[in-house]
Tab-separated table of C-alpha atoms and ligand atoms in Angstrom:
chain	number	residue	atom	x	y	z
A	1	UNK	CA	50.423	31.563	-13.435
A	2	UNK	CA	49.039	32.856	-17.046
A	3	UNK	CA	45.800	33.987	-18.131
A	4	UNK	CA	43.122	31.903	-19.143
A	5	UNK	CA	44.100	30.775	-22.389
A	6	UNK	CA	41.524	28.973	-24.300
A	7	UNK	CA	41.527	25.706	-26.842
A	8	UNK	CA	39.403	25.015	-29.722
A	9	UNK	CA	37.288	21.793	-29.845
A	10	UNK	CA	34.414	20.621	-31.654
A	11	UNK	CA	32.081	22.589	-29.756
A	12	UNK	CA	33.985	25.887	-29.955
A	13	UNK	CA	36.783	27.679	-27.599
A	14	UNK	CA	36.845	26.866	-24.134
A	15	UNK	CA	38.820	28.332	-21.107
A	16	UNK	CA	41.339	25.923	-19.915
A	17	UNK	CA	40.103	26.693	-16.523
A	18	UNK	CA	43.528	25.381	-14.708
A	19	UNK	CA	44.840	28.635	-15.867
A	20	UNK	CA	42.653	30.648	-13.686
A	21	UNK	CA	44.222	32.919	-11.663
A	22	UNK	CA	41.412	32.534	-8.739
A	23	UNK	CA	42.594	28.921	-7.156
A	24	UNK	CA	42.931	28.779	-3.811
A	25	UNK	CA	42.288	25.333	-2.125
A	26	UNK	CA	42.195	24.685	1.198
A	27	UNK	CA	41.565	28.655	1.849
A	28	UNK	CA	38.742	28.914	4.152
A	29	UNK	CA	37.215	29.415	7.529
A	30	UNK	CA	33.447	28.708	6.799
A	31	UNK	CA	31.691	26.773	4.147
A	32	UNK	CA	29.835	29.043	1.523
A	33	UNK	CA	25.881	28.797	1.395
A	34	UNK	CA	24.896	28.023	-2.776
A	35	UNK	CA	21.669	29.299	-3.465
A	36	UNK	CA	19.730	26.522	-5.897
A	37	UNK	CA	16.792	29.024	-6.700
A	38	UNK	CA	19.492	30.833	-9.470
A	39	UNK	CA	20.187	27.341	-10.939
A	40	UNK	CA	16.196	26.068	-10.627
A	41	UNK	CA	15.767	30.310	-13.042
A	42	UNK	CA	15.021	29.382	-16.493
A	43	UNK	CA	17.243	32.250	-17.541
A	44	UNK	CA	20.604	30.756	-18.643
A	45	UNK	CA	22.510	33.992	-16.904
A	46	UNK	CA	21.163	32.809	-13.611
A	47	UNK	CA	22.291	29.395	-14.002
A	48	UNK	CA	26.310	30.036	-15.226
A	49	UNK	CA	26.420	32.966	-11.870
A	50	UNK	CA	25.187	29.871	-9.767
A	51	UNK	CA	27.702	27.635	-11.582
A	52	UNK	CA	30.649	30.328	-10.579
A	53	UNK	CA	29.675	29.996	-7.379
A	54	UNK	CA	30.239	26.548	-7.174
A	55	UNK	CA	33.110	26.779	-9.121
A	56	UNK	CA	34.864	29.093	-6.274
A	57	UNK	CA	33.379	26.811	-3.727
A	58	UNK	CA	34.631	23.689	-5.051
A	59	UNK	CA	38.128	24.613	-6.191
A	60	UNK	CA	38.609	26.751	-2.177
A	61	UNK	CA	36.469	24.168	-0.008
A	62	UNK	CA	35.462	21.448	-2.007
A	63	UNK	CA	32.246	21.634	0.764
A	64	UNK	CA	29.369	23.685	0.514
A	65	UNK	CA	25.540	24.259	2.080
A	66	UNK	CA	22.565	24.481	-0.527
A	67	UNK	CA	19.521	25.929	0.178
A	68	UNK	CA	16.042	26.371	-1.649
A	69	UNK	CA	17.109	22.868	-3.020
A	70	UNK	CA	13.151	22.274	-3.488
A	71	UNK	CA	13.063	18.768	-1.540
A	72	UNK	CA	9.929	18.426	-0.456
A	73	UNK	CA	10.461	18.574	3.685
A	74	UNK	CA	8.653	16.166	4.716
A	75	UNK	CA	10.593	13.215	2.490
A	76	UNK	CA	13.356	14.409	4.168
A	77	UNK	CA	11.318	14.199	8.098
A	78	UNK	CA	9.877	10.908	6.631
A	79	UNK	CA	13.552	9.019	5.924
A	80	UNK	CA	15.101	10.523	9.373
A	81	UNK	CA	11.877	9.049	11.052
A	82	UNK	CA	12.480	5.647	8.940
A	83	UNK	CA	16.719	5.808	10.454
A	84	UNK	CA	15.347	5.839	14.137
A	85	UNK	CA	12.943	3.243	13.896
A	86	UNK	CA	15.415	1.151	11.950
A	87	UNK	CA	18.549	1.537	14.258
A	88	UNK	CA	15.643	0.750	17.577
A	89	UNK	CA	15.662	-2.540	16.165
A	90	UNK	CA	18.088	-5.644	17.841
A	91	UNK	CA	21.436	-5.968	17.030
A	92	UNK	CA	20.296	-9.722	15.947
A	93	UNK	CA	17.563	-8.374	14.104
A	94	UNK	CA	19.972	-5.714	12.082
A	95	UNK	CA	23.098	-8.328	11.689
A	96	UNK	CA	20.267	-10.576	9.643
A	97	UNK	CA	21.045	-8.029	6.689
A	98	UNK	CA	25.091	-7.298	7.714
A	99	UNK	CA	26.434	-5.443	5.056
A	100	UNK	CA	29.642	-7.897	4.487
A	101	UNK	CA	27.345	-10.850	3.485
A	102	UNK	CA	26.409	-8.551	0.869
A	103	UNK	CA	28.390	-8.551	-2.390
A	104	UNK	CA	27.435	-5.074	-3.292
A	105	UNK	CA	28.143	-3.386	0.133
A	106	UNK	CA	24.113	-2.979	0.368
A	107	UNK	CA	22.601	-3.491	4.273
A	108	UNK	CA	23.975	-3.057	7.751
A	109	UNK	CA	26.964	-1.577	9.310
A	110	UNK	CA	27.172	-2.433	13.167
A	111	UNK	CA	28.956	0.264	15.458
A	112	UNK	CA	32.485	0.442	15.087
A	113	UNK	CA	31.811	-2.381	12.052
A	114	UNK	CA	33.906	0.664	9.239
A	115	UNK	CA	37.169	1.839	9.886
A	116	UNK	CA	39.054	4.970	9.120
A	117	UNK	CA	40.894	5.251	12.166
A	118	UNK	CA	44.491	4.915	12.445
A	119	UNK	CA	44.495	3.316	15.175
A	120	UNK	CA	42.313	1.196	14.014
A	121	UNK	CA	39.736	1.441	17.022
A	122	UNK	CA	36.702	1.445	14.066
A	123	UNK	CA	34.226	4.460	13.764
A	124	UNK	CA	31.646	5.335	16.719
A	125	UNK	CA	28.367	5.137	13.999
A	126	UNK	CA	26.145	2.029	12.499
A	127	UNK	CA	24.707	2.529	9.048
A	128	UNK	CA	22.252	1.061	6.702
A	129	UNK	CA	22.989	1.344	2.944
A	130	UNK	CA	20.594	0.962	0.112
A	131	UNK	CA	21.376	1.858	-3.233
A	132	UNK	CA	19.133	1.815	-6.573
A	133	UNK	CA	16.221	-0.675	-6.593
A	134	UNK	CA	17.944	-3.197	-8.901
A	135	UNK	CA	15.592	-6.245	-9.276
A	136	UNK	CA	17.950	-8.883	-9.498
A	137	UNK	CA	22.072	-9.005	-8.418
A	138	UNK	CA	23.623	-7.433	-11.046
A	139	UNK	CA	27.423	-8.126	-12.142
A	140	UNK	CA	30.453	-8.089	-10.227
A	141	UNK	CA	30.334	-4.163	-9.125
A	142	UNK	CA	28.096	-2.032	-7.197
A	143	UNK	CA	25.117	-3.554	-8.834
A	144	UNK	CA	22.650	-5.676	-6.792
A	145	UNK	CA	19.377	-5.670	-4.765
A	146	UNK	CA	18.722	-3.775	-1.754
A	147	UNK	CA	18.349	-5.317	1.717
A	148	UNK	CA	14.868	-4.561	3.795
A	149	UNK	CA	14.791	-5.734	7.311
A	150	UNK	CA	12.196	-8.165	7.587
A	151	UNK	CA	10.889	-6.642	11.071
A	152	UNK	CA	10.414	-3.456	9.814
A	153	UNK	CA	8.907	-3.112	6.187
A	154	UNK	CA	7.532	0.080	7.007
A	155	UNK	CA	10.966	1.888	6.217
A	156	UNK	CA	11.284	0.733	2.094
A	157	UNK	CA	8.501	3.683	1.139
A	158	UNK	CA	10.417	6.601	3.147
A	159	UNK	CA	13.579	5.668	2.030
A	160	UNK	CA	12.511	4.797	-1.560
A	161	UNK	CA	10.974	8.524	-1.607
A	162	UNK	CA	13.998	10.192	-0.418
A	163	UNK	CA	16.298	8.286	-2.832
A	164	UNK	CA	14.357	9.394	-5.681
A	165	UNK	CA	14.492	12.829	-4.710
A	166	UNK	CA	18.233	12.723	-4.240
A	167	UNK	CA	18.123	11.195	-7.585
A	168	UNK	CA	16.290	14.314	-9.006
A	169	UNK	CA	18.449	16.650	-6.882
A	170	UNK	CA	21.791	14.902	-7.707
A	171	UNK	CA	20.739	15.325	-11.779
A	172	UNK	CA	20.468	19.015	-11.110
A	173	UNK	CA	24.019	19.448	-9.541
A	174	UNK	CA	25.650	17.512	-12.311
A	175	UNK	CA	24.729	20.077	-14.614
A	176	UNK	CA	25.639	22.637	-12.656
A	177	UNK	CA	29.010	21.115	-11.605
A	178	UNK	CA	29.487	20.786	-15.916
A	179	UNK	CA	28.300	24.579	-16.394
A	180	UNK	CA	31.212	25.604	-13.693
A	181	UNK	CA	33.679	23.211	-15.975
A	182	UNK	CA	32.733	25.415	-18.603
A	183	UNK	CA	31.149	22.616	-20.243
A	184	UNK	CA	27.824	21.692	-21.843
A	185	UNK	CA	25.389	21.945	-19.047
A	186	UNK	CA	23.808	18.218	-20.286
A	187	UNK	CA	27.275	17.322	-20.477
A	188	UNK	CA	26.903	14.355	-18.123
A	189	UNK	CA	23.032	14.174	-18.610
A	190	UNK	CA	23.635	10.585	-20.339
A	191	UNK	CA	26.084	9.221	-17.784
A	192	UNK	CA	24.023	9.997	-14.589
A	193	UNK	CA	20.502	8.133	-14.474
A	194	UNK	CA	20.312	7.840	-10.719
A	195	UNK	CA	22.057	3.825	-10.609
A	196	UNK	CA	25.615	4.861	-9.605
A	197	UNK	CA	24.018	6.473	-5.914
A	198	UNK	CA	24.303	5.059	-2.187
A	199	UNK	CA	22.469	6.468	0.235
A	200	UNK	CA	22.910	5.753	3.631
A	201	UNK	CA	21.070	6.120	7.250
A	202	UNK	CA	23.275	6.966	10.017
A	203	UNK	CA	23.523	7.136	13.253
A	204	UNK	CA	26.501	8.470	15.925
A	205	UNK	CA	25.898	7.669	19.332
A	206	UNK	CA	26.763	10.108	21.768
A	207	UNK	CA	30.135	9.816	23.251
A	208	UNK	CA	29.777	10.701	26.622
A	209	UNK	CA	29.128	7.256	28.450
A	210	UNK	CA	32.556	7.131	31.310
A	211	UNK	CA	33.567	3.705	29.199
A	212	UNK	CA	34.015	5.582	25.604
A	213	UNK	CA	37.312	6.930	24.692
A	214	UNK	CA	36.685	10.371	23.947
A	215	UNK	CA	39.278	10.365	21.491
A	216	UNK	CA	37.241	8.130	19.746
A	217	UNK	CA	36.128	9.624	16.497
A	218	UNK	CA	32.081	8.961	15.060
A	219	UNK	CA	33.781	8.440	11.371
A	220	UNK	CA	37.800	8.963	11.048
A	221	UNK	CA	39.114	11.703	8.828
A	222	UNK	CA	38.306	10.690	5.096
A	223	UNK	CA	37.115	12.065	1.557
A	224	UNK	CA	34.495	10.270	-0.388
A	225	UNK	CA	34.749	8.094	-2.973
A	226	UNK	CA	31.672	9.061	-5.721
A	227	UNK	CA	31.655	12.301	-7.896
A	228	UNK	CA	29.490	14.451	-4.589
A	229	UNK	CA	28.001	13.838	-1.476
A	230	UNK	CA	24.422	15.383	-0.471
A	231	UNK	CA	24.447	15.404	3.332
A	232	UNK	CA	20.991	15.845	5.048
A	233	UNK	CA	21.805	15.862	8.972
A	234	UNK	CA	19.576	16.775	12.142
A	235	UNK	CA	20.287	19.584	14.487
A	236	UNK	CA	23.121	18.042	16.040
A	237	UNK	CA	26.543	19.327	15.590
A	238	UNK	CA	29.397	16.493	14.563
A	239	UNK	CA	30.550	17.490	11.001
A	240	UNK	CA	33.365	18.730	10.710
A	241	UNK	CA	36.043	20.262	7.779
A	242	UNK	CA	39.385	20.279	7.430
A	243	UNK	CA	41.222	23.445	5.673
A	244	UNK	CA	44.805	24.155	4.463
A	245	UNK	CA	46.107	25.550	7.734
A	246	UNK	CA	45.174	22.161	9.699
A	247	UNK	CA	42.094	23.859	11.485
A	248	UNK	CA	38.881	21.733	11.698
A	249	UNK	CA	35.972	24.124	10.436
A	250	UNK	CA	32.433	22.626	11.749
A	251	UNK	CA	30.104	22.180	9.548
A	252	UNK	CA	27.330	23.341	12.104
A	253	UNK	CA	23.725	21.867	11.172
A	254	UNK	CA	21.070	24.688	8.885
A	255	UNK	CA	17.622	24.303	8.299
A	256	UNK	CA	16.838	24.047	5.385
A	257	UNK	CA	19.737	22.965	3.521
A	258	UNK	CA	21.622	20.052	2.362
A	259	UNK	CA	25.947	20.226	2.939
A	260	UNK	CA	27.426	19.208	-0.331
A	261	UNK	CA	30.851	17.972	-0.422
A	262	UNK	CA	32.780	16.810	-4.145
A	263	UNK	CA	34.141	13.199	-3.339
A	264	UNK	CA	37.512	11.671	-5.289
A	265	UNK	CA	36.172	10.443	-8.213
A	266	UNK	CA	35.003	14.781	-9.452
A	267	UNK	CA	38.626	15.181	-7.958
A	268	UNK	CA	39.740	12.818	-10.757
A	269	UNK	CA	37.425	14.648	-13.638
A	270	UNK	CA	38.684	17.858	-12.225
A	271	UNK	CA	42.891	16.987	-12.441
A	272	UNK	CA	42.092	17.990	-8.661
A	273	UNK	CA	40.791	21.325	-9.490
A	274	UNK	CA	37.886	20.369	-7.338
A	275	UNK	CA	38.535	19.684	-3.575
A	276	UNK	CA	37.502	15.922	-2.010
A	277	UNK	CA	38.269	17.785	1.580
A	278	UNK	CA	39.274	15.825	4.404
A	279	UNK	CA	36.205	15.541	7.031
A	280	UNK	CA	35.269	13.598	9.775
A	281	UNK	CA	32.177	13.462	12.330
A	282	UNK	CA	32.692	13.207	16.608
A	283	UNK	CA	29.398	13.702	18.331
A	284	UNK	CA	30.023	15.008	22.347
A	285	UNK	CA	26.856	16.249	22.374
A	286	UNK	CA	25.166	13.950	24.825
A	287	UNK	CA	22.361	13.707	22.393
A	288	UNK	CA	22.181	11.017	19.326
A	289	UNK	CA	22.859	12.618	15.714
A	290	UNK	CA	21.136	11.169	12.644
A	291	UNK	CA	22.502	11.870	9.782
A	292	UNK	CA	21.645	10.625	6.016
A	293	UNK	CA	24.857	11.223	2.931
A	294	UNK	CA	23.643	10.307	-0.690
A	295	UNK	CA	26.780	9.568	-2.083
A	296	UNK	CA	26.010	10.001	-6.270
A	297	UNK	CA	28.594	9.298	-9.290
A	298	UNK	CA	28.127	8.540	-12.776
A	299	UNK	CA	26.762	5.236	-13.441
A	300	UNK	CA	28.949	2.431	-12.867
A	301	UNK	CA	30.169	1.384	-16.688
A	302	UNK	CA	31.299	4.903	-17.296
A	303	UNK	CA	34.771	5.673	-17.597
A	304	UNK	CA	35.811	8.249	-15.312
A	305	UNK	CA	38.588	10.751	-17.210
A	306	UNK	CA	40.520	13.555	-16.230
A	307	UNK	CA	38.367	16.575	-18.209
A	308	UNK	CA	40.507	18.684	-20.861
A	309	UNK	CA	39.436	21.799	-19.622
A	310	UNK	CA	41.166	21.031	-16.500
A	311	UNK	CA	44.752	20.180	-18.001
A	312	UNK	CA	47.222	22.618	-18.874
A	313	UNK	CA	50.956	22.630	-19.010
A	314	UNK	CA	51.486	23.449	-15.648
A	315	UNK	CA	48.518	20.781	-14.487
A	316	UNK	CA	49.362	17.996	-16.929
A	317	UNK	CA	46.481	15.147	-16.360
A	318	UNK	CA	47.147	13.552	-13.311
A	319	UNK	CA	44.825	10.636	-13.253
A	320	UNK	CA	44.750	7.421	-15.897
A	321	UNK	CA	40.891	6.767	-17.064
A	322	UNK	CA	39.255	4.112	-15.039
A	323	UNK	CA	36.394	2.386	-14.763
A	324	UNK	CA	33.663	4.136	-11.872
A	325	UNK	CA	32.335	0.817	-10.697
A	326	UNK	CA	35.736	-0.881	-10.194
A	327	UNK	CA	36.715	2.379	-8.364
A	328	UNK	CA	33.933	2.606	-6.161
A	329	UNK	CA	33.860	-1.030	-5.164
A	330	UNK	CA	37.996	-0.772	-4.618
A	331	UNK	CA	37.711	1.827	-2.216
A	332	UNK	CA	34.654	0.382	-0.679
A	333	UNK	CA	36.402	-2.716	-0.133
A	334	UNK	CA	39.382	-0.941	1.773
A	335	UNK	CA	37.219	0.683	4.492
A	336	UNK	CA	35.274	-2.572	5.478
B	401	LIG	N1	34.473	4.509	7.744
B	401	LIG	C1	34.813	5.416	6.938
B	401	LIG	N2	35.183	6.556	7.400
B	401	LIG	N3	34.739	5.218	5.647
B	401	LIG	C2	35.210	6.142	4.685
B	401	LIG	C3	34.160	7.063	4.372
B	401	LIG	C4	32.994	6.535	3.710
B	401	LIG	C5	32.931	7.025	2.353
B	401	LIG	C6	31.655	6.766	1.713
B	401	LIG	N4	31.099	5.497	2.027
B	401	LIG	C7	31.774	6.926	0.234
B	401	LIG	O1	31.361	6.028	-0.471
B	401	LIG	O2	32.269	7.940	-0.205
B	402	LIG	O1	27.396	12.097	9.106
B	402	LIG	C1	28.083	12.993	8.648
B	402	LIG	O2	27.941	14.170	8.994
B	402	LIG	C2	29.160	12.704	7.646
B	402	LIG	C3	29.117	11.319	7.084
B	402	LIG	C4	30.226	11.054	6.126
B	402	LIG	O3	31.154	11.791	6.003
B	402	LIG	C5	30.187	9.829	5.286
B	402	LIG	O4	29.354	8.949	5.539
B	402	LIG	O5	30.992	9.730	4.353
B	403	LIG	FE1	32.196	11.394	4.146
């Protein structure tokens, strides 16, 4: 490997960071804690020592806690609260809003209803998916309206609230993420206004009923398909990593803090600089786990392209450009 070299563009020399010397992917035995009170400092200096954080996070783990995220805690106790009530409901009462009569993958997944397992058993968890409020169906992506169950309006305020503060929080870690590409820190300011997100409520039985397989996984082993992932979960453990050596590395439940994981499409901006880590979620707890991932990309029209600080002649670009919406809803359409 060389030095950093750098490149002159418009806005000056940059690194070309897939020189640096400090790669190691896959090299880890715990996930790293990110402290968001250095990127929240209005001192710049703060902000880029966060942003190298992240960057040695993302390019070893490609998973990481954050804490002092500033989410108020009780959206987050409100939208857990809104997940029980809603999963309480029937299973006739849930199917009314099944997410495959949806065109834009919006509504209800029944137990074992997704599938990332080999063996094609299906995954142990149901899930309701909402994305941004659109007020009318939108094109042939991701666009569309959300699905409310009728027998519970109660749980569009909650989840409304938290969405918009994943919204807020999601903004934040873009520019952070384009600080740590040695980038402009607005860099994807005008790509990200909070309509290429999916948030959804889960929840993962426990598996320790004599008639469940215990091989039986919650969700298989997979990476995610939008830019990052903000995870909130309970107290129950189920998360877990996978690193270079083959070892699953549990991503045990913190209070306080979100898990943030970069999904495949950052893996494409990044030439694969930055992780999309394999994960997957058992709960033999005994207890139920709820669980809520925001899953947040650029919006849907952008075109997703390998970054030119991340290509070098020993990492030529290893993506074509694509459009994000077609993405998303291709890979969405192979796990259903
Ligand atoms: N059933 C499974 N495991 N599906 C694959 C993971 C889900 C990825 C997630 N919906 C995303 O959009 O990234
Ligand atoms: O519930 C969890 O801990 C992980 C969920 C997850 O990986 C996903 O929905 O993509
Ligand atoms: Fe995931």
């Amino acid at each position: 490997m060389t030095d950093s070299a750098t490149v002159v563009t418009g806005n000056g020399p940059r690194k070309i960071l897939s020189n640096s010397i400090d790669l190691k992917p896959g090299d880890f035995s715990s996930i790293p804690i990110l402290d968001l009170s250095l990127a929240f400092s209005s001192d710049p200096s703060d902000r880029k020592k966060c942003a190298e954080t992240l960057f040695d996070a993302c390019t070893r783990v490609g998973f990481f806690y954050i804490k002092n995220h500033n989410v108020p805690e009780h959206i987050i106790t409100e939208c857990f609260g809104a997940g029980k009530d809603f999963f309480e409901l029937s299973l006739e009462e849930k199917m009314k809003i099944y997410i495959k009569d949806s065109e834009n993958f919006k509504g209800y997944t029944p137990l074992l209803g997704e599938n990332t397992d080999p063996a094609g058993r299906g995954d142990l968890h149901e899930g309701f998916d909402v994305g941004y409020d659109y007020a009318s169906e939108g094109d042939s992506k991701m666009e569309g309206v959300n699905r409310w169950p009728e027998a519970l309006p109660t749980i569009k305020e909650p989840v409304t609230a938290y969405f918009n503060e994943m919204v807020k929080l999601g903004k934040k870690l873009f520019q952070l993420f384009a600080l740590s590409l040695d980038l402009e820190e607005e860099y994807f300011d005008t790509m990200v206004s909070g309509k290429g997100g999916i948030m959804r409520l889960l929840h993962y039985p426990p598996q320790t009923d004599e008639n469940l397989d215990m091989t039986q996984l919650g969700i298989g082993a997979h990476s995610d398909y939008e830019c990052f992932t903000i995870l909130a979960q309970d107290d129950v453990s189920a998360l877990q990593v996978l690193n270079k050596t083959g070892e699953w590395v549990a991503a045990t439940p913190m209070k306080g803090t979100f898990v943030v994981n970069v999904g495949d499409s950052m893996a494409r901006w990044t030439n694969d600089m930055y992780l999309s880590t394999i994960h997957r979620a058992i709960n033999r707890t005994g207890v139920r786990r709820y669980s809520v991932p925001f899953f947040f990309g650029v919006d849907y029209e952008t075109t997703i392209e390998v970054l030119e600080s991340c290509v070098s002649e020993g990492r030529p670009p290893k993506y074509k450009p694509i459009n994000a919406g077609d993405y998303i809803k291709q890979r969405l359409n192979e796990t259903y």
